[in-house]
Amino acid sequence: MQQLSTICYIDNGSQLLLLYRNKKKNDIHHGKWISVGGKFEAEEDPKSCAIREIKEETGLEAKKLDLLGFITFPNFTHDGRDWYSFVYRVKEYSGELIDDCDEGQLEWVDYDQVLTKPTWTGDALILKWVLEAKGFFIAKFKYNELGELVDYEVDFLYEGDQS
C-alpha cells in the first residue's frame, strides 16, 4: 500500500516558511519543524495537491512551483505504508499568511536558522539541499520504528538551481 504526498517549502528570498507541529493528537510529526504539504486527494496530480495543501495550511496562493525532487519513505507509518513525496519550492505566491493553522504554528525562519530547528534527520538533509540549491534529486529515506533514520540514498539528476 502506498501514500502519495507533497512537501512544500515556501521561500520569501531570505526565509523559509516552516510549520511547528504541536496541535494534533498522536501526530507522528509532533514537536518537529517541517514543511507544509500533505496527502493527495482523489484525482489530484502533484502540483494540484501542493497548491491545495499550501492554501489550506497557510492561506497563501502558490503562483509558481519548482519541483526539486522525489522521495520514497519505505514502510514509514505504523500501518506499513510506503510514502512517495514530491518536493517543491515556492518563491512566487500571493495572499496573507493565516494566523491559525490547524496543524501547528507557522513561522518564517531565516535561512541561517533553518537547520537549527528540531526536525526529522531526513528533513534536515532536504532542507540543506534546498538551501544549497543542490539541484533535482531522487532520494529514499529509511526510518526504523523509533523514527531514527537508518539509511538513505540520493541521486542528483542535475546540479544547481534550475529555476
XYZ file of N, CA, C and O in Angstrom:
652
model
N 0.840 -1.176 0.000
C 0.000 0.000 0.000
C 0.891 1.247 0.000
O 1.900 1.287 0.688
N 0.497 2.262 -0.772
C 1.294 3.472 -0.890
C 0.468 4.714 -0.562
O -0.744 4.698 -0.645
N 1.199 5.769 -0.212
C 0.583 7.069 0.026
C 1.375 8.109 -0.761
O 2.597 8.200 -0.594
N 0.702 8.868 -1.615
C 1.330 9.967 -2.341
C 1.155 11.244 -1.543
O 0.102 11.472 -0.942
N 2.198 12.089 -1.554
C 2.130 13.324 -0.779
C 3.032 14.389 -1.390
O 3.803 14.124 -2.312
N 2.914 15.596 -0.844
C 3.770 16.703 -1.246
C 4.482 17.279 -0.025
O 3.978 17.210 1.099
N 5.650 17.817 -0.270
C 6.457 18.541 0.704
C 6.739 19.891 0.054
O 7.313 19.940 -1.028
N 6.307 20.984 0.690
C 6.366 22.295 0.042
C 7.112 23.313 0.896
O 6.673 23.623 2.014
N 8.213 23.809 0.370
C 8.986 24.845 1.050
C 8.672 26.185 0.416
O 8.982 26.414 -0.751
N 8.068 27.082 1.180
C 7.737 28.413 0.700
C 8.889 29.323 1.088
O 9.315 29.357 2.240
N 9.405 30.043 0.097
C 10.656 30.791 0.227
C 10.394 32.258 -0.112
O 9.958 32.573 -1.225
N 10.657 33.176 0.839
C 10.432 34.604 0.573
C 11.703 35.341 0.153
O 11.728 36.560 0.078
N 12.776 34.605 -0.107
C 14.025 35.225 -0.548
C 15.081 35.295 0.529
O 16.267 35.411 0.242
N 14.673 35.223 1.798
C 15.637 35.218 2.896
C 15.223 34.257 4.013
O 15.975 34.038 4.953
N 14.013 33.723 3.898
C 13.468 32.833 4.924
C 12.646 31.728 4.264
O 12.106 31.916 3.168
N 12.527 30.602 4.969
C 11.605 29.543 4.584
C 10.463 29.519 5.596
O 10.682 29.740 6.788
N 9.263 29.251 5.108
C 8.121 29.113 5.995
C 8.099 27.680 6.508
O 8.025 26.729 5.730
N 8.201 27.527 7.825
C 8.171 26.208 8.447
C 6.960 26.102 9.357
O 6.424 27.103 9.832
N 6.560 24.872 9.601
C 5.414 24.572 10.432
C 5.885 23.784 11.646
O 6.438 22.697 11.510
N 5.680 24.353 12.834
C 5.991 23.649 14.079
C 4.759 22.843 14.453
O 3.708 23.394 14.793
N 4.868 21.518 14.352
C 3.720 20.639 14.559
C 3.488 20.445 16.061
O 4.258 19.759 16.733
N 2.422 21.065 16.568
C 2.159 20.995 18.007
C 0.680 20.951 18.359
O 0.324 21.127 19.521
N -0.213 20.686 17.377
C -1.644 20.763 17.677
C -2.402 19.452 17.598
O -3.408 19.298 18.274
N -1.974 18.522 16.779
C -2.744 17.284 16.587
C -2.333 16.213 17.586
O -1.143 16.033 17.858
N -3.312 15.478 18.092
C -3.014 14.347 18.978
C -2.458 13.193 18.153
O -2.844 12.992 17.010
N -1.552 12.445 18.737
C -0.938 11.280 18.089
C -0.310 11.627 16.735
O -0.358 10.842 15.799
N 0.258 12.804 16.646
C 0.880 13.280 15.414
C 2.299 12.734 15.322
O 3.128 12.991 16.204
N 2.595 12.000 14.267
C 3.935 11.446 14.073
C 4.991 12.560 13.997
O 6.149 12.354 14.312
N 4.560 13.759 13.602
C 5.475 14.903 13.456
C 5.505 15.813 14.693
O 6.169 16.848 14.664
N 4.796 15.451 15.757
C 4.679 16.330 16.921
C 6.067 16.780 17.424
O 6.980 15.981 17.590
N 6.189 18.097 17.643
C 7.423 18.660 18.180
C 8.500 18.930 17.135
O 9.585 19.387 17.476
N 8.183 18.665 15.864
C 9.169 18.874 14.797
C 8.763 20.065 13.929
O 7.591 20.387 13.782
N 9.758 20.704 13.356
C 9.572 21.784 12.389
C 9.678 21.160 11.007
O 10.720 20.587 10.665
N 8.599 21.262 10.241
C 8.573 20.623 8.934
C 8.004 21.599 7.897
O 7.597 22.714 8.228
N 7.942 21.145 6.671
C 7.325 21.931 5.602
C 5.810 21.812 5.706
O 5.285 20.989 6.446
N 5.119 22.619 4.924
C 3.697 22.377 4.714
C 3.584 21.356 3.588
O 4.559 21.037 2.916
N 2.390 20.862 3.391
C 2.157 19.854 2.358
C 1.292 18.761 2.928
O 0.799 18.858 4.050
N 1.085 17.722 2.148
C 0.270 16.633 2.653
C -0.141 15.644 1.597
O 0.414 15.608 0.500
N -1.149 14.867 1.931
C -1.591 13.733 1.127
C -2.424 14.159 -0.080
O -3.220 15.093 0.008
N -2.258 13.413 -1.152
C -3.087 13.598 -2.337
C -4.541 13.262 -2.008
O -4.815 12.349 -1.232
N -5.449 13.988 -2.629
C -6.856 13.629 -2.626
C -7.170 12.956 -3.956
O -6.359 12.998 -4.884
N -8.343 12.352 -4.066
C -8.737 11.646 -5.282
C -8.587 12.548 -6.509
O -8.952 13.726 -6.466
N -8.001 11.997 -7.552
C -7.840 12.631 -8.858
C -6.903 13.832 -8.872
O -6.885 14.591 -9.838
N -6.123 14.040 -7.818
C -5.155 15.143 -7.808
C -3.841 14.714 -8.436
O -3.420 13.569 -8.297
N -3.193 15.664 -9.088
C -1.821 15.481 -9.535
C -0.922 16.169 -8.498
O -1.423 16.871 -7.611
N 0.405 15.960 -8.586
C 1.287 16.543 -7.555
C 1.157 18.057 -7.389
O 1.068 18.553 -6.269
N 1.109 18.784 -8.499
C 1.038 20.243 -8.419
C -0.279 20.694 -7.782
O -0.288 21.578 -6.927
N -1.387 20.081 -8.181
C -2.693 20.441 -7.604
C -2.726 20.174 -6.109
O -3.276 20.972 -5.336
N -2.152 19.050 -5.697
C -2.090 18.724 -4.271
C -1.278 19.779 -3.532
O -1.696 20.265 -2.473
N -0.127 20.138 -4.080
C 0.731 21.132 -3.428
C 0.016 22.473 -3.291
O 0.025 23.086 -2.220
N -0.629 22.916 -4.357
C -1.341 24.198 -4.328
C -2.452 24.162 -3.278
O -2.611 25.105 -2.495
N -3.224 23.094 -3.253
C -4.315 22.975 -2.291
C -3.791 22.948 -0.855
O -4.284 23.659 0.028
N -2.778 22.120 -0.607
C -2.233 21.999 0.746
C -1.647 23.331 1.223
O -1.826 23.711 2.383
N -0.949 24.030 0.356
C -0.381 25.334 0.726
C -1.493 26.296 1.119
O -1.415 26.975 2.144
N -2.548 26.346 0.320
C -3.673 27.240 0.604
C -4.345 26.864 1.930
O -4.611 27.732 2.772
N -4.611 25.561 2.125
C -5.290 25.115 3.346
C -4.467 25.388 4.599
O -5.008 25.802 5.623
N -3.166 25.151 4.525
C -2.328 25.244 5.723
C -1.784 26.633 5.998
O -1.452 26.953 7.138
N -1.673 27.474 4.931
C -1.038 28.783 5.121
C -1.916 29.967 4.736
O -1.632 31.085 5.154
N -2.905 29.743 3.892
C -3.699 30.844 3.354
C -3.075 31.462 2.109
O -3.689 32.292 1.450
N -1.858 31.065 1.775
C -1.158 31.621 0.614
C -1.546 30.878 -0.664
O -1.848 29.686 -0.626
N -1.514 31.604 -1.776
C -1.793 31.013 -3.081
C -0.487 30.891 -3.856
O 0.115 31.913 -4.208
N -0.073 29.667 -4.103
C 1.162 29.426 -4.847
C 0.966 29.819 -6.298
O 0.000 29.404 -6.935
N 1.875 30.617 -6.833
C 1.797 31.073 -8.223
C 2.736 30.276 -9.122
O 2.430 30.021 -10.273
N 3.903 29.925 -8.607
C 4.884 29.164 -9.377
C 5.532 28.160 -8.433
O 6.019 28.532 -7.376
N 5.507 26.897 -8.831
C 6.085 25.839 -8.013
C 7.250 25.220 -8.763
O 7.111 24.880 -9.943
N 8.377 25.106 -8.107
C 9.551 24.459 -8.692
C 9.697 23.078 -8.074
O 9.861 22.952 -6.860
N 9.620 22.050 -8.916
C 9.793 20.682 -8.445
C 11.274 20.445 -8.190
O 12.092 20.553 -9.097
N 11.606 20.146 -6.928
C 13.003 19.960 -6.535
C 13.414 18.503 -6.476
O 14.590 18.186 -6.600
N 12.429 17.613 -6.215
C 12.812 16.228 -6.076
C 11.646 15.321 -5.765
O 10.493 15.747 -5.663
N 11.995 14.053 -5.605
C 11.029 12.999 -5.306
C 11.666 12.085 -4.277
O 12.812 11.675 -4.426
N 10.905 11.774 -3.214
C 11.451 10.973 -2.118
C 10.545 9.776 -1.853
O 9.320 9.901 -1.825
N 11.163 8.644 -1.611
C 10.472 7.448 -1.166
C 10.800 7.231 0.304
O 11.960 7.317 0.707
N 9.748 6.980 1.100
C 9.881 6.640 2.515
C 9.303 5.234 2.687
O 8.096 5.091 2.906
N 10.122 4.184 2.570
C 9.580 2.823 2.704
C 9.066 2.545 4.111
O 9.705 2.915 5.095
N 7.881 1.949 4.185
C 7.325 1.480 5.453
C 7.374 2.577 6.522
O 7.774 2.345 7.657
N 6.933 3.781 6.162
C 7.115 4.948 7.027
C 6.125 5.025 8.178
O 6.417 5.576 9.223
N 4.940 4.495 8.001
C 3.924 4.637 9.038
C 3.679 3.322 9.762
O 4.084 2.260 9.298
N 3.000 3.404 10.880
C 2.730 2.223 11.700
C 1.955 1.152 10.944
O 2.023 -0.014 11.286
N 1.225 1.526 9.890
C 0.459 0.535 9.132
C 1.244 -0.023 7.946
O 0.706 -0.764 7.133
N 2.527 0.338 7.854
C 3.398 -0.248 6.842
C 3.321 0.369 5.460
O 3.887 -0.159 4.512
N 2.665 1.520 5.325
C 2.577 2.151 4.006
C 3.905 2.774 3.603
O 4.605 3.352 4.423
N 4.206 2.659 2.318
C 5.306 3.407 1.729
C 4.755 4.777 1.333
O 3.656 4.876 0.793
N 5.526 5.824 1.621
C 5.146 7.182 1.228
C 6.028 7.612 0.074
O 7.246 7.368 0.083
N 5.414 8.290 -0.893
C 6.121 8.853 -2.041
C 5.795 10.337 -2.058
O 4.632 10.715 -2.152
N 6.822 11.168 -1.956
C 6.611 12.604 -1.802
C 7.303 13.406 -2.892
O 8.491 13.210 -3.163
N 6.544 14.336 -3.470
C 7.061 15.296 -4.428
C 7.468 16.537 -3.640
O 6.663 17.071 -2.868
N 8.700 17.004 -3.837
C 9.228 18.131 -3.069
C 9.246 19.380 -3.949
O 9.838 19.379 -5.033
N 8.596 20.427 -3.456
C 8.506 21.689 -4.184
C 9.110 22.832 -3.381
O 9.081 22.831 -2.150
N 9.601 23.830 -4.128
C 9.946 25.133 -3.538
C 9.061 26.158 -4.232
O 8.909 26.129 -5.450
N 8.485 27.050 -3.437
C 7.588 28.075 -3.960
C 8.176 29.437 -3.623
O 8.290 29.784 -2.444
N 8.560 30.174 -4.660
C 9.107 31.514 -4.462
C 8.116 32.603 -4.872
O 8.317 33.764 -4.543
N 7.093 32.212 -5.628
C 6.084 33.174 -6.079
C 4.735 32.759 -5.516
O 4.248 31.671 -5.791
N 4.148 33.654 -4.719
C 2.873 33.383 -4.067
C 2.206 34.710 -3.762
O 2.829 35.778 -3.840
N 0.929 34.647 -3.413
C 0.204 35.856 -3.033
C -0.682 35.524 -1.837
O -0.831 34.362 -1.464
N -1.272 36.566 -1.284
C -2.182 36.383 -0.158
C -1.513 36.685 1.167
O -0.351 37.068 1.237
N -2.300 36.497 2.209
C -1.853 36.758 3.576
C -1.724 35.451 4.337
O -2.601 34.587 4.262
N -0.654 35.325 5.088
C -0.437 34.153 5.930
C -1.510 34.109 7.016
O -1.779 35.124 7.666
N -2.127 32.937 7.200
C -3.156 32.807 8.229
C -2.511 32.830 9.618
O -1.343 32.480 9.782
N -3.290 33.250 10.597
C -2.802 33.314 11.974
C -2.867 31.967 12.672
O -2.101 31.704 13.585
N -3.814 31.122 12.254
C -4.035 29.879 12.984
C -4.124 28.698 12.026
O -5.118 28.527 11.330
N -3.086 27.899 11.988
C -3.056 26.673 11.192
C -3.523 25.522 12.078
O -3.115 25.421 13.233
N -4.357 24.647 11.535
C -4.887 23.508 12.300
C -3.805 22.548 12.772
O -4.029 21.774 13.696
N -2.650 22.570 12.126
C -1.618 21.569 12.414
C -0.498 22.071 13.314
O 0.280 21.279 13.822
N -0.401 23.379 13.468
C 0.667 23.905 14.301
C 0.920 25.371 14.041
O 0.084 26.075 13.488
N 2.101 25.811 14.423
C 2.498 27.212 14.349
C 3.337 27.441 13.096
O 4.368 26.795 12.903
N 2.907 28.366 12.239
C 3.679 28.750 11.057
C 4.656 29.851 11.435
O 4.312 30.772 12.188
N 5.860 29.754 10.902
C 6.866 30.783 11.206
C 7.841 30.919 10.045
O 8.327 29.918 9.515
N 8.126 32.165 9.678
C 9.194 32.431 8.719
C 10.519 32.290 9.462
O 10.725 32.936 10.490
N 11.398 31.447 8.952
C 12.668 31.167 9.619
C 13.811 31.595 8.695
O 13.879 31.170 7.540
N 14.699 32.454 9.225
C 15.859 32.901 8.449
C 16.653 31.700 7.952
O 16.797 30.704 8.677
N 17.179 31.809 6.729
C 17.959 30.705 6.145
C 19.007 30.166 7.122
O 19.159 28.958 7.258
N 19.725 31.081 7.804
C 20.815 30.621 8.679
C 20.314 29.983 9.980
O 21.106 29.439 10.745
N 18.999 30.001 10.217
C 18.429 29.383 11.413
C 17.630 28.106 11.105
O 17.279 27.361 12.021
N 17.360 27.865 9.827
C 16.514 26.731 9.429
C 17.044 25.412 9.974
O 16.291 24.611 10.533
N 18.320 25.175 9.846
C 18.893 23.889 10.247
C 19.081 23.743 11.759
O 19.493 22.693 12.228
N 18.736 24.783 12.534
C 18.819 24.688 13.993
C 17.519 24.177 14.609
O 17.490 23.853 15.792
N 16.460 24.113 13.809
C 15.154 23.695 14.312
C 15.077 22.170 14.404
O 15.551 21.466 13.512
N 14.475 21.632 15.469
C 14.323 20.182 15.587
C 13.416 19.640 14.480
O 12.309 20.147 14.281
N 13.903 18.645 13.751
C 13.131 18.046 12.679
C 13.596 16.617 12.459
O 14.500 16.133 13.151
N 12.979 15.937 11.526
C 13.440 14.610 11.119
C 14.835 14.729 10.533
O 15.165 15.732 9.890
N 15.659 13.725 10.704
C 17.010 13.741 10.136
C 16.946 13.882 8.617
O 17.702 14.646 8.021
N 16.028 13.168 7.984
C 15.863 13.273 6.534
C 15.431 14.661 6.106
O 15.901 15.189 5.100
N 14.536 15.276 6.881
C 14.099 16.635 6.557
C 15.258 17.621 6.653
O 15.342 18.566 5.864
N 16.146 17.418 7.609
C 17.321 18.292 7.721
C 18.181 18.179 6.459
O 18.711 19.183 5.969
N 18.304 16.972 5.917
C 19.050 16.793 4.665
C 18.361 17.512 3.515
O 19.003 18.212 2.732
N 17.040 17.351 3.417
C 16.294 18.023 2.352
C 16.459 19.536 2.475
O 16.713 20.226 1.484
N 16.305 20.055 3.683
C 16.461 21.495 3.899
C 17.847 21.972 3.472
O 17.985 23.034 2.859
N 18.853 21.198 3.786
C 20.226 21.544 3.381
C 20.323 21.599 1.858
O 20.895 22.533 1.291
N 19.740 20.609 1.180
C 19.774 20.585 -0.286
C 19.017 21.770 -0.876
O 19.455 22.366 -1.853
N 17.884 22.137 -0.257
C 17.112 23.288 -0.714
C 17.927 24.564 -0.542
O 18.054 25.372 -1.473
N 18.492 24.757 0.633
C 19.256 25.975 0.914
C 20.510 26.085 0.046
O 20.920 27.182 -0.324
N 21.126 24.947 -0.270
C 22.334 24.942 -1.104
C 22.022 24.875 -2.591
O 22.947 24.862 -3.400
N 20.732 24.834 -2.955
C 20.304 24.714 -4.357
C 21.071 23.583 -5.048
O 21.671 23.760 -6.098
N 21.002 22.401 -4.432
C 21.763 21.245 -4.914
C 21.283 20.720 -6.258
O 22.002 19.993 -6.920
N 20.085 21.039 -6.661
C 19.553 20.531 -7.919
C 18.487 19.485 -7.688
O 18.149 19.148 -6.562
N 17.943 18.952 -8.785
C 16.860 17.976 -8.702
C 17.388 16.663 -8.143
O 18.439 16.178 -8.551
N 16.637 16.069 -7.213
C 17.093 14.837 -6.573
C 15.997 13.786 -6.524
O 14.807 14.087 -6.540
N 16.446 12.554 -6.483
C 15.588 11.414 -6.176
C 16.242 10.744 -4.979
O 17.434 10.423 -5.012
N 15.463 10.562 -3.912
C 16.036 10.049 -2.673
C 15.129 8.986 -2.058
O 13.948 8.886 -2.383
N 15.733 8.218 -1.165
C 14.995 7.244 -0.364
C 15.504 7.360 1.065
O 16.707 7.314 1.307
N 14.569 7.560 1.999
C 14.892 7.648 3.416
C 14.244 6.483 4.131
O 13.022 6.321 4.072
N 15.040 5.708 4.831
C 14.523 4.563 5.578
C 14.662 4.847 7.071
O 15.760 5.053 7.580
N 13.512 4.859 7.760
C 13.453 5.089 9.202
C 13.098 3.789 9.913
O 12.378 2.951 9.372
N 13.562 3.649 11.159
C 13.146 2.493 11.967
C 11.897 2.865 12.759
O 11.396 3.996 12.675
N 11.395 1.924 13.549
C 10.154 2.137 14.304
C 10.285 3.213 15.377
O 9.291 3.704 15.898
N 11.513 3.608 15.719
C 11.735 4.678 16.700
C 11.821 6.054 16.044
O 12.047 7.058 16.726
N 11.670 6.100 14.711
C 11.755 7.365 14.000
C 13.176 7.810 13.721
O 13.415 8.985 13.448
N 14.116 6.873 13.771
C 15.520 7.188 13.503
C 15.850 6.841 12.049
O 15.476 5.766 11.572
N 16.544 7.740 11.386
C 16.982 7.478 10.018
C 18.085 6.425 10.062
O 19.111 6.627 10.697
N 17.851 5.284 9.419
C 18.822 4.198 9.452
C 19.592 4.077 8.134
O 20.662 3.476 8.100
N 19.047 4.655 7.061
C 19.726 4.576 5.773
C 19.080 5.575 4.820
O 17.891 5.885 4.951
N 19.885 6.104 3.907
C 19.309 6.921 2.850
C 20.193 6.847 1.617
O 21.377 6.543 1.688
N 19.548 7.100 0.485
C 20.231 7.168 -0.804
C 19.738 8.428 -1.489
O 18.574 8.806 -1.336
N 20.610 9.052 -2.266
C 20.190 10.219 -3.040
C 20.984 10.267 -4.345
O 22.175 9.951 -4.363
N 20.297 10.634 -5.396
C 20.912 10.905 -6.690
C 20.484 12.289 -7.116
O 19.285 12.598 -7.132
N 21.450 13.130 -7.466
C 21.152 14.450 -8.014
C 21.204 14.319 -9.527
O 22.227 13.952 -10.086
N 20.072 14.602 -10.170
C 19.979 14.426 -11.621
C 20.593 15.578 -12.379
O 20.987 15.439 -13.523
N 20.636 16.731 -11.780
C 21.406 17.851 -12.293
C 21.786 18.706 -11.098
O 21.160 18.660 -10.064
N 22.846 19.432 -11.241
C 23.336 20.248 -10.135
C 22.884 21.677 -10.269
O 22.763 22.210 -11.364
N 22.633 22.314 -9.131
C 22.345 23.738 -9.077
C 20.886 24.080 -9.226
O 20.052 23.245 -9.564
N 20.590 25.320 -8.979
C 19.226 25.857 -9.037
C 18.827 26.042 -10.492
O 19.451 26.799 -11.218
N 17.781 25.340 -10.915
C 17.323 25.417 -12.290
C 16.136 26.357 -12.471
O 15.559 26.405 -13.535
N 15.741 27.061 -11.418
C 14.568 27.934 -11.543
C 14.934 29.277 -12.146
O 16.037 29.666 -12.261
